[in-house]
Amino acid sequence: MALKSWFNIPPRSHFSLANIPFGIISTAATPTPRPAVAIGDHALDLQLFNAGNGFSALSVIQPHESVFSSPTLNAFASLGKPIHSAVRKYIQTIFLANTPFPHVLKDNISLQKQCLIPLKDVSYHVPMQIGDYTDFFVGMNHAYNCGVLFRGPANALQPNYKHLPVGYHGRASSIVPSGTPIRRPHGQILIDPTAKEKVPVFSPSRKLDLELELGAFLCKGNRMGEPIPIGEAEDYIFGLVLLNDWSARDIQSWEYVPLGPFNAKNFATSISPWVVLTEALEPYRTKGLESDTQVLPYLREGRAENVYHIDLEWELKTPSGDVTTVGKTNGKHLLFSFQQMLAHHSVGGCPMNVGDFFGSGTISGTEDDAKGCLLEWTENGKRSLKLQGGDERTFLLDGDEVTLKGCCGNEDGALVGFGECSGRIEAALDLKF
Amino acid sequence: MALKSWFNIPPRSHFSLANIPFGIISTAATPTPRPAVAIGDHALDLQLFNAGNGFSALSVIQPHESVFSSPTLNAFASLGKPIHSAVRKYIQTIFLANTPFPHVLKDNISLQKQCLIPLKDVSYHVPMQIGDYTDFFVGMNHAYNCGVLFRGPANALQPNYKHLPVGYHGRASSIVPSGTPIRRPHGQILIDPTAKEKVPVFSPSRKLDLELELGAFLCKGNRMGEPIPIGEAEDYIFGLVLLNDWSARDIQSWEYVPLGPFNAKNFATSISPWVVLTEALEPYRTKGLESDTQVLPYLREGRAENVYHIDLEWELKTPSGDVTTVGKTNGKHLLFSFQQMLAHHSVGGCPMNVGDFFGSGTISGTEDDAKGCLLEWTENGKRSLKLQGGDERTFLLDGDEVTLKGCCGNEDGALVGFGECSGRIEAALDLKF
């Protein structure tokens, strides 16, 4: 049931009181990045809120107030889940219509004016200092569809696929907040893969694609050499964002043998700015994809509901302004949970740190319109995607803007949403070499 | 010709006045990590040297003195190559027998006692804050030998191999300084790859291997979306270290399709503690491996001598204490230079940052004993390596200690060496899952 607030929160806002996602913002007036939470159409600036004694009724946070003056969420995340929960619930309480602490904000017009900033006036930053970024490939429908395209249905999934969460190390420096323009990359491309002489050309990518994924930030690390048991993995997962793993398919198909994707991925990776805490997602737990394979004990979770029912979609806006919702899918279409990814990633002793970031891999459903990338939609360019306004696409053109959206629930005033993750393609540079 | 010093520098020291490598040290007395250079059997503590007016005769560094109180070399590296050169040459001058600045250190016994620390009393730290770590695969002899093992000689090298420096994103958090114990990792292993049913077991790795590589740290970044031209790439490369990319071959062969090595590599990566500046390596420039393939213009360098003649070797010390020098190779056995790796890595616009780290890939020569890993030496365990003392190995056993060494030149008092990069294998944890 929707929580009633004294504050005006639009009923269809992704940022209802049931959410309280955390991010890092700045404004023209105060360009220093600092933590905030999203509430309706506003950001609550936690640095100013704290400075105005906003946390006066939450004693547990007082020894840690400096986390609200940090340019990333790492310090806050490091405090651990009981503190995240206490802060989230306290902020909910402060905004309740019948808040027991009206003096903090409800009746404090001066503090409201200081620390409630319209989202339209806010600039976003990557919310955490990311030590390492790992991108997994556990959206099995996507893995299967891609496998069919390149190896046929009999060998679509590799023998290891259902035994472990397949993943690769990504490029942390490539991660940018929603809204950052995406430059079309140059790279080596093999125009005719069937030719006997395999000689690449140097060209802007002609097969620029998006990938709709979920991302998870870590709030806890392990000691090198010490695996994280699957039963403890939830303690390490701070929250989730939307992730667009921009991909240059032509660069990828030439470069990726034998060591995996590289320049095809590392030119840019966009994320939505607000980290939705796992606690806010808890009511939306559900089962992931069924597997016919028994996994090894270190990957067995205590409960079947190990992923989240998150309605996901992506839309394409052409340079002429027409918007088409292309793909609709759901966060449940994963073969492994983030907990399983973490247990696997650390089982050999790999050290994890607060701020490390995991991508799920592209999330596709099984329906025709449930594809999380163009590679699948257009069968690697073989069929054309028809858009509103009459345009067609096989891959992204300059000026196209891709926006990912994600939301849990459908009740007015109680949505737990991710907002948007968008990026617009800029023309490739005119390189002289 | 060897530079004569008033200070006692052993003639076979890797750290002659021709070298002056930079690192991050701490001591029992002063546990705060801070910058130093190695000179003979001593570290010159740059924080104390600077505090004692050691840089009084080098005006160019004075606005930047705070870099010598930093726990990493990132701040110093960011100052750029002209400053690195000025500081290196100044320190050489201070130590010359006929130094024009005897008051700084030569005649200042009190400052000598403060800032010259025997290396045996020094602890080492990873010298830079590494944002992203990329491991390449440009040791062509190694790539060929491995390709022969797994695909036969006709297809040993993939079609892309000579066109681009193949690489993958590594795990920055896995990088540790020489001397750090290396825990044998657990992971998924397919015992019989020929079986029809491919079901892995969970086990400590039985094929633990080393990889002898060179690593390069960056001292300059680019803007996202803007490639680094090959002609400018040298400005970005701070210096080199030895790198041991520990590898669990059995975990690797099961997991690496289709996205590349992951847990097989991310449990630990050792580096030598002293960064040898490119300026110190300049006299040892030489040609790399010959290629029969014309690379694309963005990878064409102005001069053929684009790698370094560095004598490399690795030795294995068994638990009984016997030491065997197993592999002898050379830093010149690379198909692409670090400059080419950087030009390729950034050509799609991937952002590089100061402190980013590149590995060359395993460096093997063509001779029988010139193998940089056990996979090659023992043909994936098919033949046994005979060691001093009568032991044999196919892969590493618990208690084995691997040490990499690297050095340029052979003249007494003029060596430009890397010191050592060592690590000893600890038994796997007794996991309960």
PDB file of N, CA, C and O in Angstrom, chain A residues 131-132 158 160 163 169 171-173 185-186 188 198 200 202 224-225 254 257 260 263 266-267 298 344-345 347-348 350-351 356 429 433, chain B residues 131-132 158 160 163-164 169 171-173 185-186 188 198 200 202 224-225 254 257 259 263 266-267 298 344-345 347-348 350-351 356 429 433:
ATOM      1  N   GLY A 131      36.203   0.065  -8.422  1.00  0.00           N
ATOM      2  CA  GLY A 131      37.540  -0.523  -8.518  1.00  0.00           C
ATOM      3  C   GLY A 131      37.629  -1.444  -9.725  1.00  0.00           C
ATOM      4  O   GLY A 131      38.476  -1.266 -10.594  1.00  0.00           O
ATOM      5  N   ASP A 132      36.741  -2.408  -9.780  1.00  0.00           N
ATOM      6  CA  ASP A 132      36.713  -3.342 -10.907  1.00  0.00           C
ATOM      7  C   ASP A 132      35.278  -3.552 -11.345  1.00  0.00           C
ATOM      8  O   ASP A 132      34.349  -3.580 -10.539  1.00  0.00           O
ATOM      9  N   GLN A 158      27.355 -22.954 -24.825  1.00  0.00           N
ATOM     10  CA  GLN A 158      28.579 -23.731 -24.614  1.00  0.00           C
ATOM     11  C   GLN A 158      28.376 -24.709 -23.452  1.00  0.00           C
ATOM     12  O   GLN A 158      27.522 -24.492 -22.585  1.00  0.00           O
ATOM     13  N   ASN A 160      29.845 -25.171 -20.716  1.00  0.00           N
ATOM     14  CA  ASN A 160      29.978 -24.631 -19.360  1.00  0.00           C
ATOM     15  C   ASN A 160      28.801 -23.746 -18.947  1.00  0.00           C
ATOM     16  O   ASN A 160      28.661 -23.402 -17.764  1.00  0.00           O
ATOM     17  N   HIS A 163      26.595 -24.375 -15.943  1.00  0.00           N
ATOM     18  CA  HIS A 163      27.314 -24.771 -14.723  1.00  0.00           C
ATOM     19  C   HIS A 163      27.871 -23.579 -13.946  1.00  0.00           C
ATOM     20  O   HIS A 163      28.096 -23.683 -12.739  1.00  0.00           O
ATOM     21  N   HIS A 169      36.010  -9.722 -17.348  1.00  0.00           N
ATOM     22  CA  HIS A 169      36.361  -8.445 -16.729  1.00  0.00           C
ATOM     23  C   HIS A 169      36.086  -7.330 -17.725  1.00  0.00           C
ATOM     24  O   HIS A 169      36.543  -7.388 -18.865  1.00  0.00           O
ATOM     25  N   ARG A 171      35.721  -2.883 -18.389  1.00  0.00           N
ATOM     26  CA  ARG A 171      36.606  -1.719 -18.248  1.00  0.00           C
ATOM     27  C   ARG A 171      35.932  -0.702 -17.335  1.00  0.00           C
ATOM     28  O   ARG A 171      34.967  -0.024 -17.745  1.00  0.00           O
ATOM     29  N   ALA A 172      36.425  -0.572 -16.105  1.00  0.00           N
ATOM     30  CA  ALA A 172      35.794   0.337 -15.142  1.00  0.00           C
ATOM     31  C   ALA A 172      35.777   1.775 -15.652  1.00  0.00           C
ATOM     32  O   ALA A 172      34.809   2.508 -15.436  1.00  0.00           O
ATOM     33  N   SER A 173      36.838   2.178 -16.349  1.00  0.00           N
ATOM     34  CA  SER A 173      36.918   3.585 -16.780  1.00  0.00           C
ATOM     35  C   SER A 173      35.874   3.930 -17.830  1.00  0.00           C
ATOM     36  O   SER A 173      35.649   5.106 -18.107  1.00  0.00           O
ATOM     37  N   PRO A 185      32.597   4.390 -32.042  1.00  0.00           N
ATOM     38  CA  PRO A 185      34.023   4.047 -32.024  1.00  0.00           C
ATOM     39  C   PRO A 185      34.538   3.596 -33.391  1.00  0.00           C
ATOM     40  O   PRO A 185      33.798   3.013 -34.185  1.00  0.00           O
ATOM     41  N   HIS A 186      35.809   3.877 -33.635  1.00  0.00           N
ATOM     42  CA  HIS A 186      36.554   3.244 -34.724  1.00  0.00           C
ATOM     43  C   HIS A 186      37.122   1.907 -34.245  1.00  0.00           C
ATOM     44  O   HIS A 186      37.321   1.700 -33.055  1.00  0.00           O
ATOM     45  N   GLN A 188      39.038  -2.134 -35.814  1.00  0.00           N
ATOM     46  CA  GLN A 188      39.314  -3.091 -36.889  1.00  0.00           C
ATOM     47  C   GLN A 188      38.061  -3.916 -37.157  1.00  0.00           C
ATOM     48  O   GLN A 188      37.455  -4.459 -36.242  1.00  0.00           O
ATOM     49  N   LYS A 198      41.908 -13.080 -44.512  1.00  0.00           N
ATOM     50  CA  LYS A 198      41.199 -12.304 -43.496  1.00  0.00           C
ATOM     51  C   LYS A 198      41.997 -11.040 -43.159  1.00  0.00           C
ATOM     52  O   LYS A 198      42.895 -11.056 -42.336  1.00  0.00           O
ATOM     53  N   PRO A 200      41.534  -7.078 -42.083  1.00  0.00           N
ATOM     54  CA  PRO A 200      40.550  -6.112 -41.593  1.00  0.00           C
ATOM     55  C   PRO A 200      40.761  -4.723 -42.189  1.00  0.00           C
ATOM     56  O   PRO A 200      41.839  -4.399 -42.679  1.00  0.00           O
ATOM     57  N   PHE A 202      40.079  -0.452 -41.201  1.00  0.00           N
ATOM     58  CA  PHE A 202      39.905   0.453 -40.060  1.00  0.00           C
ATOM     59  C   PHE A 202      38.738   1.368 -40.384  1.00  0.00           C
ATOM     60  O   PHE A 202      38.752   2.055 -41.411  1.00  0.00           O
ATOM     61  N   MET A 224      41.667 -11.260   0.103  1.00  0.00           N
ATOM     62  CA  MET A 224      42.203 -12.043  -1.004  1.00  0.00           C
ATOM     63  C   MET A 224      42.386 -13.492  -0.561  1.00  0.00           C
ATOM     64  O   MET A 224      42.873 -13.759   0.543  1.00  0.00           O
ATOM     65  N   GLY A 225      42.004 -14.397  -1.429  1.00  0.00           N
ATOM     66  CA  GLY A 225      42.160 -15.820  -1.139  1.00  0.00           C
ATOM     67  C   GLY A 225      40.994 -16.448  -0.414  1.00  0.00           C
ATOM     68  O   GLY A 225      40.973 -17.666  -0.236  1.00  0.00           O
ATOM     69  N   TRP A 254      35.497  -9.686 -34.799  1.00  0.00           N
ATOM     70  CA  TRP A 254      36.880  -9.849 -35.278  1.00  0.00           C
ATOM     71  C   TRP A 254      37.867 -10.017 -34.126  1.00  0.00           C
ATOM     72  O   TRP A 254      38.791 -10.814 -34.193  1.00  0.00           O
ATOM     73  N   VAL A 257      38.220 -13.528 -30.394  1.00  0.00           N
ATOM     74  CA  VAL A 257      38.866 -14.830 -30.274  1.00  0.00           C
ATOM     75  C   VAL A 257      40.357 -14.632 -30.025  1.00  0.00           C
ATOM     76  O   VAL A 257      41.002 -13.896 -30.771  1.00  0.00           O
ATOM     77  N   GLY A 260      38.129 -12.885 -25.599  1.00  0.00           N
ATOM     78  CA  GLY A 260      36.884 -12.225 -25.229  1.00  0.00           C
ATOM     79  C   GLY A 260      36.761 -10.809 -25.769  1.00  0.00           C
ATOM     80  O   GLY A 260      37.668 -10.278 -26.410  1.00  0.00           O
ATOM     81  N   ASN A 263      37.843  -3.975 -27.284  1.00  0.00           N
ATOM     82  CA  ASN A 263      37.481  -2.638 -27.764  1.00  0.00           C
ATOM     83  C   ASN A 263      36.014  -2.537 -28.185  1.00  0.00           C
ATOM     84  O   ASN A 263      35.474  -1.430 -28.250  1.00  0.00           O
ATOM     85  N   ASN A 266      34.708  -1.461 -24.553  1.00  0.00           N
ATOM     86  CA  ASN A 266      35.327  -0.567 -23.578  1.00  0.00           C
ATOM     87  C   ASN A 266      35.265   0.918 -23.932  1.00  0.00           C
ATOM     88  O   ASN A 266      35.865   1.744 -23.238  1.00  0.00           O
ATOM     89  N   PHE A 267      34.557   1.270 -24.993  1.00  0.00           N
ATOM     90  CA  PHE A 267      34.479   2.688 -25.368  1.00  0.00           C
ATOM     91  C   PHE A 267      33.438   3.439 -24.549  1.00  0.00           C
ATOM     92  O   PHE A 267      33.556   4.650 -24.376  1.00  0.00           O
ATOM     93  N   TYR A 298      28.637 -24.869  -4.171  1.00  0.00           N
ATOM     94  CA  TYR A 298      29.015 -23.492  -3.824  1.00  0.00           C
ATOM     95  C   TYR A 298      28.133 -22.459  -4.517  1.00  0.00           C
ATOM     96  O   TYR A 298      28.181 -21.269  -4.169  1.00  0.00           O
ATOM     97  N   HIS A 344      30.585 -17.173  -7.293  1.00  0.00           N
ATOM     98  CA  HIS A 344      31.471 -17.748  -8.307  1.00  0.00           C
ATOM     99  C   HIS A 344      32.723 -16.897  -8.499  1.00  0.00           C
ATOM    100  O   HIS A 344      33.848 -17.415  -8.544  1.00  0.00           O
ATOM    101  N   HIS A 345      32.531 -15.597  -8.615  1.00  0.00           N
ATOM    102  CA  HIS A 345      33.640 -14.683  -8.910  1.00  0.00           C
ATOM    103  C   HIS A 345      34.714 -14.775  -7.827  1.00  0.00           C
ATOM    104  O   HIS A 345      35.917 -14.625  -8.095  1.00  0.00           O
ATOM    105  N   VAL A 347      35.213 -17.424  -5.722  1.00  0.00           N
ATOM    106  CA  VAL A 347      35.459 -18.779  -5.207  1.00  0.00           C
ATOM    107  C   VAL A 347      36.932 -19.189  -5.327  1.00  0.00           C
ATOM    108  O   VAL A 347      37.410 -20.032  -4.572  1.00  0.00           O
ATOM    109  N   GLY A 348      37.643 -18.560  -6.250  1.00  0.00           N
ATOM    110  CA  GLY A 348      39.076 -18.809  -6.345  1.00  0.00           C
ATOM    111  C   GLY A 348      39.900 -17.873  -5.488  1.00  0.00           C
ATOM    112  O   GLY A 348      41.126 -17.944  -5.489  1.00  0.00           O
ATOM    113  N   CYS A 350      39.457 -14.360  -5.600  1.00  0.00           N
ATOM    114  CA  CYS A 350      39.546 -13.013  -6.176  1.00  0.00           C
ATOM    115  C   CYS A 350      39.045 -11.977  -5.177  1.00  0.00           C
ATOM    116  O   CYS A 350      37.941 -12.109  -4.644  1.00  0.00           O
ATOM    117  N   PRO A 351      39.856 -10.945  -4.910  1.00  0.00           N
ATOM    118  CA  PRO A 351      39.422  -9.922  -3.949  1.00  0.00           C
ATOM    119  C   PRO A 351      38.382  -8.968  -4.523  1.00  0.00           C
ATOM    120  O   PRO A 351      38.552  -8.428  -5.607  1.00  0.00           O
ATOM    121  N   ASP A 356      32.857  -2.186  -6.312  1.00  0.00           N
ATOM    122  CA  ASP A 356      32.965  -3.044  -7.497  1.00  0.00           C
ATOM    123  C   ASP A 356      31.579  -3.210  -8.106  1.00  0.00           C
ATOM    124  O   ASP A 356      30.554  -3.151  -7.415  1.00  0.00           O
ATOM    125  N   LEU A 429      34.619  10.375 -34.778  1.00  0.00           N
ATOM    126  CA  LEU A 429      35.598  11.418 -35.059  1.00  0.00           C
ATOM    127  C   LEU A 429      36.111  11.257 -36.495  1.00  0.00           C
ATOM    128  O   LEU A 429      36.112  10.159 -37.052  1.00  0.00           O
ATOM    129  N   PHE A 433      44.164   9.007 -39.223  1.00  0.00           N
ATOM    130  CA  PHE A 433      45.009   7.815 -39.417  1.00  0.00           C
ATOM    131  C   PHE A 433      44.127   6.588 -39.626  1.00  0.00           C
ATOM    132  O   PHE A 433      42.934   6.638 -39.395  1.00  0.00           O
TER     133      PHE A 433
ATOM    134  N   GLY B 131      43.707   1.916 -11.855  1.00  0.00           N
ATOM    135  CA  GLY B 131      42.295   2.040 -12.194  1.00  0.00           C
ATOM    136  C   GLY B 131      41.833   0.815 -12.958  1.00  0.00           C
ATOM    137  O   GLY B 131      40.908   0.118 -12.559  1.00  0.00           O
ATOM    138  N   ASP B 132      42.499   0.528 -14.049  1.00  0.00           N
ATOM    139  CA  ASP B 132      42.168  -0.639 -14.867  1.00  0.00           C
ATOM    140  C   ASP B 132      43.455  -1.347 -15.276  1.00  0.00           C
ATOM    141  O   ASP B 132      44.477  -0.711 -15.550  1.00  0.00           O
ATOM    142  N   GLN B 158      45.269 -17.315 -34.303  1.00  0.00           N
ATOM    143  CA  GLN B 158      43.975 -16.938 -34.871  1.00  0.00           C
ATOM    144  C   GLN B 158      44.176 -15.896 -35.987  1.00  0.00           C
ATOM    145  O   GLN B 158      45.194 -15.191 -36.003  1.00  0.00           O
ATOM    146  N   ASN B 160      43.140 -12.986 -36.449  1.00  0.00           N
ATOM    147  CA  ASN B 160      43.337 -11.588 -36.036  1.00  0.00           C
ATOM    148  C   ASN B 160      44.713 -11.349 -35.409  1.00  0.00           C
ATOM    149  O   ASN B 160      45.117 -10.193 -35.210  1.00  0.00           O
ATOM    150  N   HIS B 163      47.237  -8.848 -36.701  1.00  0.00           N
ATOM    151  CA  HIS B 163      46.672  -7.550 -37.086  1.00  0.00           C
ATOM    152  C   HIS B 163      46.479  -6.607 -35.905  1.00  0.00           C
ATOM    153  O   HIS B 163      46.441  -5.387 -36.087  1.00  0.00           O
ATOM    154  N   LEU B 164      46.313  -7.166 -34.730  1.00  0.00           N
ATOM    155  CA  LEU B 164      46.059  -6.302 -33.571  1.00  0.00           C
ATOM    156  C   LEU B 164      46.655  -6.940 -32.319  1.00  0.00           C
ATOM    157  O   LEU B 164      46.801  -8.167 -32.249  1.00  0.00           O
ATOM    158  N   HIS B 169      40.574  -7.516 -20.601  1.00  0.00           N
ATOM    159  CA  HIS B 169      40.589  -6.766 -19.353  1.00  0.00           C
ATOM    160  C   HIS B 169      40.887  -7.719 -18.209  1.00  0.00           C
ATOM    161  O   HIS B 169      40.234  -8.741 -18.061  1.00  0.00           O
ATOM    162  N   ARG B 171      41.943  -8.124 -13.836  1.00  0.00           N
ATOM    163  CA  ARG B 171      41.329  -7.747 -12.566  1.00  0.00           C
ATOM    164  C   ARG B 171      42.323  -6.911 -11.775  1.00  0.00           C
ATOM    165  O   ARG B 171      43.313  -7.434 -11.241  1.00  0.00           O
ATOM    166  N   ALA B 172      42.081  -5.601 -11.686  1.00  0.00           N
ATOM    167  CA  ALA B 172      43.026  -4.714 -11.000  1.00  0.00           C
ATOM    168  C   ALA B 172      43.217  -5.122  -9.543  1.00  0.00           C
ATOM    169  O   ALA B 172      44.332  -5.045  -9.008  1.00  0.00           O
ATOM    170  N   SER B 173      42.156  -5.583  -8.890  1.00  0.00           N
ATOM    171  CA  SER B 173      42.260  -5.904  -7.459  1.00  0.00           C
ATOM    172  C   SER B 173      43.151  -7.104  -7.192  1.00  0.00           C
ATOM    173  O   SER B 173      43.537  -7.355  -6.050  1.00  0.00           O
ATOM    174  N   PRO B 185      44.020 -21.606  -5.899  1.00  0.00           N
ATOM    175  CA  PRO B 185      42.565 -21.360  -5.997  1.00  0.00           C
ATOM    176  C   PRO B 185      41.752 -22.631  -6.203  1.00  0.00           C
ATOM    177  O   PRO B 185      42.226 -23.586  -6.823  1.00  0.00           O
ATOM    178  N   HIS B 186      40.533 -22.611  -5.689  1.00  0.00           N
ATOM    179  CA  HIS B 186      39.522 -23.588  -6.066  1.00  0.00           C
ATOM    180  C   HIS B 186      38.796 -23.108  -7.333  1.00  0.00           C
ATOM    181  O   HIS B 186      38.765 -21.915  -7.615  1.00  0.00           O
ATOM    182  N   GLN B 188      35.941 -24.564 -10.828  1.00  0.00           N
ATOM    183  CA  GLN B 188      35.319 -25.635 -11.614  1.00  0.00           C
ATOM    184  C   GLN B 188      36.329 -26.185 -12.598  1.00  0.00           C
ATOM    185  O   GLN B 188      36.978 -25.438 -13.333  1.00  0.00           O
ATOM    186  N   LYS B 198      29.635 -33.319 -20.208  1.00  0.00           N
ATOM    187  CA  LYS B 198      30.639 -32.405 -19.663  1.00  0.00           C
ATOM    188  C   LYS B 198      30.157 -31.852 -18.326  1.00  0.00           C
ATOM    189  O   LYS B 198      29.433 -30.866 -18.268  1.00  0.00           O
ATOM    190  N   PRO B 200      31.531 -30.599 -14.621  1.00  0.00           N
ATOM    191  CA  PRO B 200      32.751 -30.233 -13.892  1.00  0.00           C
ATOM    192  C   PRO B 200      32.710 -30.682 -12.431  1.00  0.00           C
ATOM    193  O   PRO B 200      31.640 -30.933 -11.881  1.00  0.00           O
ATOM    194  N   PHE B 202      34.337 -29.552  -8.447  1.00  0.00           N
ATOM    195  CA  PHE B 202      34.862 -28.399  -7.709  1.00  0.00           C
ATOM    196  C   PHE B 202      36.107 -28.864  -6.974  1.00  0.00           C
ATOM    197  O   PHE B 202      36.052 -29.819  -6.190  1.00  0.00           O
ATOM    198  N   MET B 224      37.795  10.509 -22.882  1.00  0.00           N
ATOM    199  CA  MET B 224      36.927   9.475 -23.444  1.00  0.00           C
ATOM    200  C   MET B 224      36.552   9.844 -24.876  1.00  0.00           C
ATOM    201  O   MET B 224      36.217  10.995 -25.168  1.00  0.00           O
ATOM    202  N   GLY B 225      36.628   8.868 -25.752  1.00  0.00           N
ATOM    203  CA  GLY B 225      36.245   9.091 -27.146  1.00  0.00           C
ATOM    204  C   GLY B 225      37.379   9.556 -28.035  1.00  0.00           C
ATOM    205  O   GLY B 225      37.203   9.654 -29.252  1.00  0.00           O
ATOM    206  N   TRP B 254      38.132 -24.726 -18.936  1.00  0.00           N
ATOM    207  CA  TRP B 254      36.691 -24.961 -18.814  1.00  0.00           C
ATOM    208  C   TRP B 254      35.895 -23.667 -18.937  1.00  0.00           C
ATOM    209  O   TRP B 254      34.840 -23.619 -19.563  1.00  0.00           O
ATOM    210  N   VAL B 257      35.560 -20.165 -22.678  1.00  0.00           N
ATOM    211  CA  VAL B 257      34.706 -20.015 -23.858  1.00  0.00           C
ATOM    212  C   VAL B 257      33.335 -19.481 -23.432  1.00  0.00           C
ATOM    213  O   VAL B 257      32.708 -20.049 -22.533  1.00  0.00           O
ATOM    214  N   LEU B 259      34.018 -15.986 -23.449  1.00  0.00           N
ATOM    215  CA  LEU B 259      34.340 -14.597 -23.084  1.00  0.00           C
ATOM    216  C   LEU B 259      35.743 -14.394 -22.531  1.00  0.00           C
ATOM    217  O   LEU B 259      36.081 -13.302 -22.088  1.00  0.00           O
ATOM    218  N   ASN B 263      38.194 -16.528 -13.676  1.00  0.00           N
ATOM    219  CA  ASN B 263      38.712 -16.974 -12.379  1.00  0.00           C
ATOM    220  C   ASN B 263      40.083 -17.651 -12.490  1.00  0.00           C
ATOM    221  O   ASN B 263      40.798 -17.739 -11.489  1.00  0.00           O
ATOM    222  N   ASN B 266      42.148 -14.273 -12.006  1.00  0.00           N
ATOM    223  CA  ASN B 266      41.872 -13.133 -11.123  1.00  0.00           C
ATOM    224  C   ASN B 266      42.141 -13.390  -9.642  1.00  0.00           C
ATOM    225  O   ASN B 266      41.831 -12.554  -8.800  1.00  0.00           O
ATOM    226  N   PHE B 267      42.730 -14.548  -9.303  1.00  0.00           N
ATOM    227  CA  PHE B 267      43.008 -14.828  -7.893  1.00  0.00           C
ATOM    228  C   PHE B 267      44.303 -14.162  -7.423  1.00  0.00           C
ATOM    229  O   PHE B 267      44.442 -13.882  -6.232  1.00  0.00           O
ATOM    230  N   TYR B 298      47.165   3.030 -38.003  1.00  0.00           N
ATOM    231  CA  TYR B 298      47.104   3.525 -36.627  1.00  0.00           C
ATOM    232  C   TYR B 298      48.046   2.768 -35.699  1.00  0.00           C
ATOM    233  O   TYR B 298      48.267   3.177 -34.560  1.00  0.00           O
ATOM    234  N   HIS B 344      46.169   0.845 -29.818  1.00  0.00           N
ATOM    235  CA  HIS B 344      45.034  -0.032 -30.135  1.00  0.00           C
ATOM    236  C   HIS B 344      43.939   0.070 -29.065  1.00  0.00           C
ATOM    237  O   HIS B 344      42.751   0.200 -29.382  1.00  0.00           O
ATOM    238  N   HIS B 345      44.346   0.011 -27.821  1.00  0.00           N
ATOM    239  CA  HIS B 345      43.387  -0.009 -26.708  1.00  0.00           C
ATOM    240  C   HIS B 345      42.515   1.242 -26.711  1.00  0.00           C
ATOM    241  O   HIS B 345      41.342   1.214 -26.334  1.00  0.00           O
ATOM    242  N   VAL B 347      41.920   3.220 -29.445  1.00  0.00           N
ATOM    243  CA  VAL B 347      41.516   3.678 -30.783  1.00  0.00           C
ATOM    244  C   VAL B 347      40.001   3.800 -30.917  1.00  0.00           C
ATOM    245  O   VAL B 347      39.511   4.571 -31.744  1.00  0.00           O
ATOM    246  N   GLY B 348      39.265   3.072 -30.102  1.00  0.00           N
ATOM    247  CA  GLY B 348      37.809   3.215 -30.102  1.00  0.00           C
ATOM    248  C   GLY B 348      37.332   4.273 -29.122  1.00  0.00           C
ATOM    249  O   GLY B 348      36.126   4.479 -28.967  1.00  0.00           O
ATOM    250  N   CYS B 350      38.386   4.316 -25.729  1.00  0.00           N
ATOM    251  CA  CYS B 350      38.444   3.864 -24.333  1.00  0.00           C
ATOM    252  C   CYS B 350      39.286   4.829 -23.506  1.00  0.00           C
ATOM    253  O   CYS B 350      40.422   5.133 -23.869  1.00  0.00           O
ATOM    254  N   PRO B 351      38.753   5.296 -22.384  1.00  0.00           N
ATOM    255  CA  PRO B 351      39.519   6.242 -21.561  1.00  0.00           C
ATOM    256  C   PRO B 351      40.600   5.552 -20.741  1.00  0.00           C
ATOM    257  O   PRO B 351      40.350   4.548 -20.070  1.00  0.00           O
ATOM    258  N   ASP B 356      46.891   3.235 -14.815  1.00  0.00           N
ATOM    259  CA  ASP B 356      46.434   2.037 -15.532  1.00  0.00           C
ATOM    260  C   ASP B 356      47.649   1.180 -15.875  1.00  0.00           C
ATOM    261  O   ASP B 356      48.766   1.685 -16.060  1.00  0.00           O
ATOM    262  N   LEU B 429      42.700 -23.516   0.592  1.00  0.00           N
ATOM    263  CA  LEU B 429      41.888 -23.550   1.813  1.00  0.00           C
ATOM    264  C   LEU B 429      41.127 -24.874   1.888  1.00  0.00           C
ATOM    265  O   LEU B 429      40.848 -25.496   0.861  1.00  0.00           O
ATOM    266  N   PHE B 433      32.477 -26.233   1.313  1.00  0.00           N
ATOM    267  CA  PHE B 433      31.431 -26.356   0.292  1.00  0.00           C
ATOM    268  C   PHE B 433      32.051 -26.798  -1.015  1.00  0.00           C
ATOM    269  O   PHE B 433      33.241 -26.762  -1.193  1.00  0.00           O
TER     270      PHE B 433
END
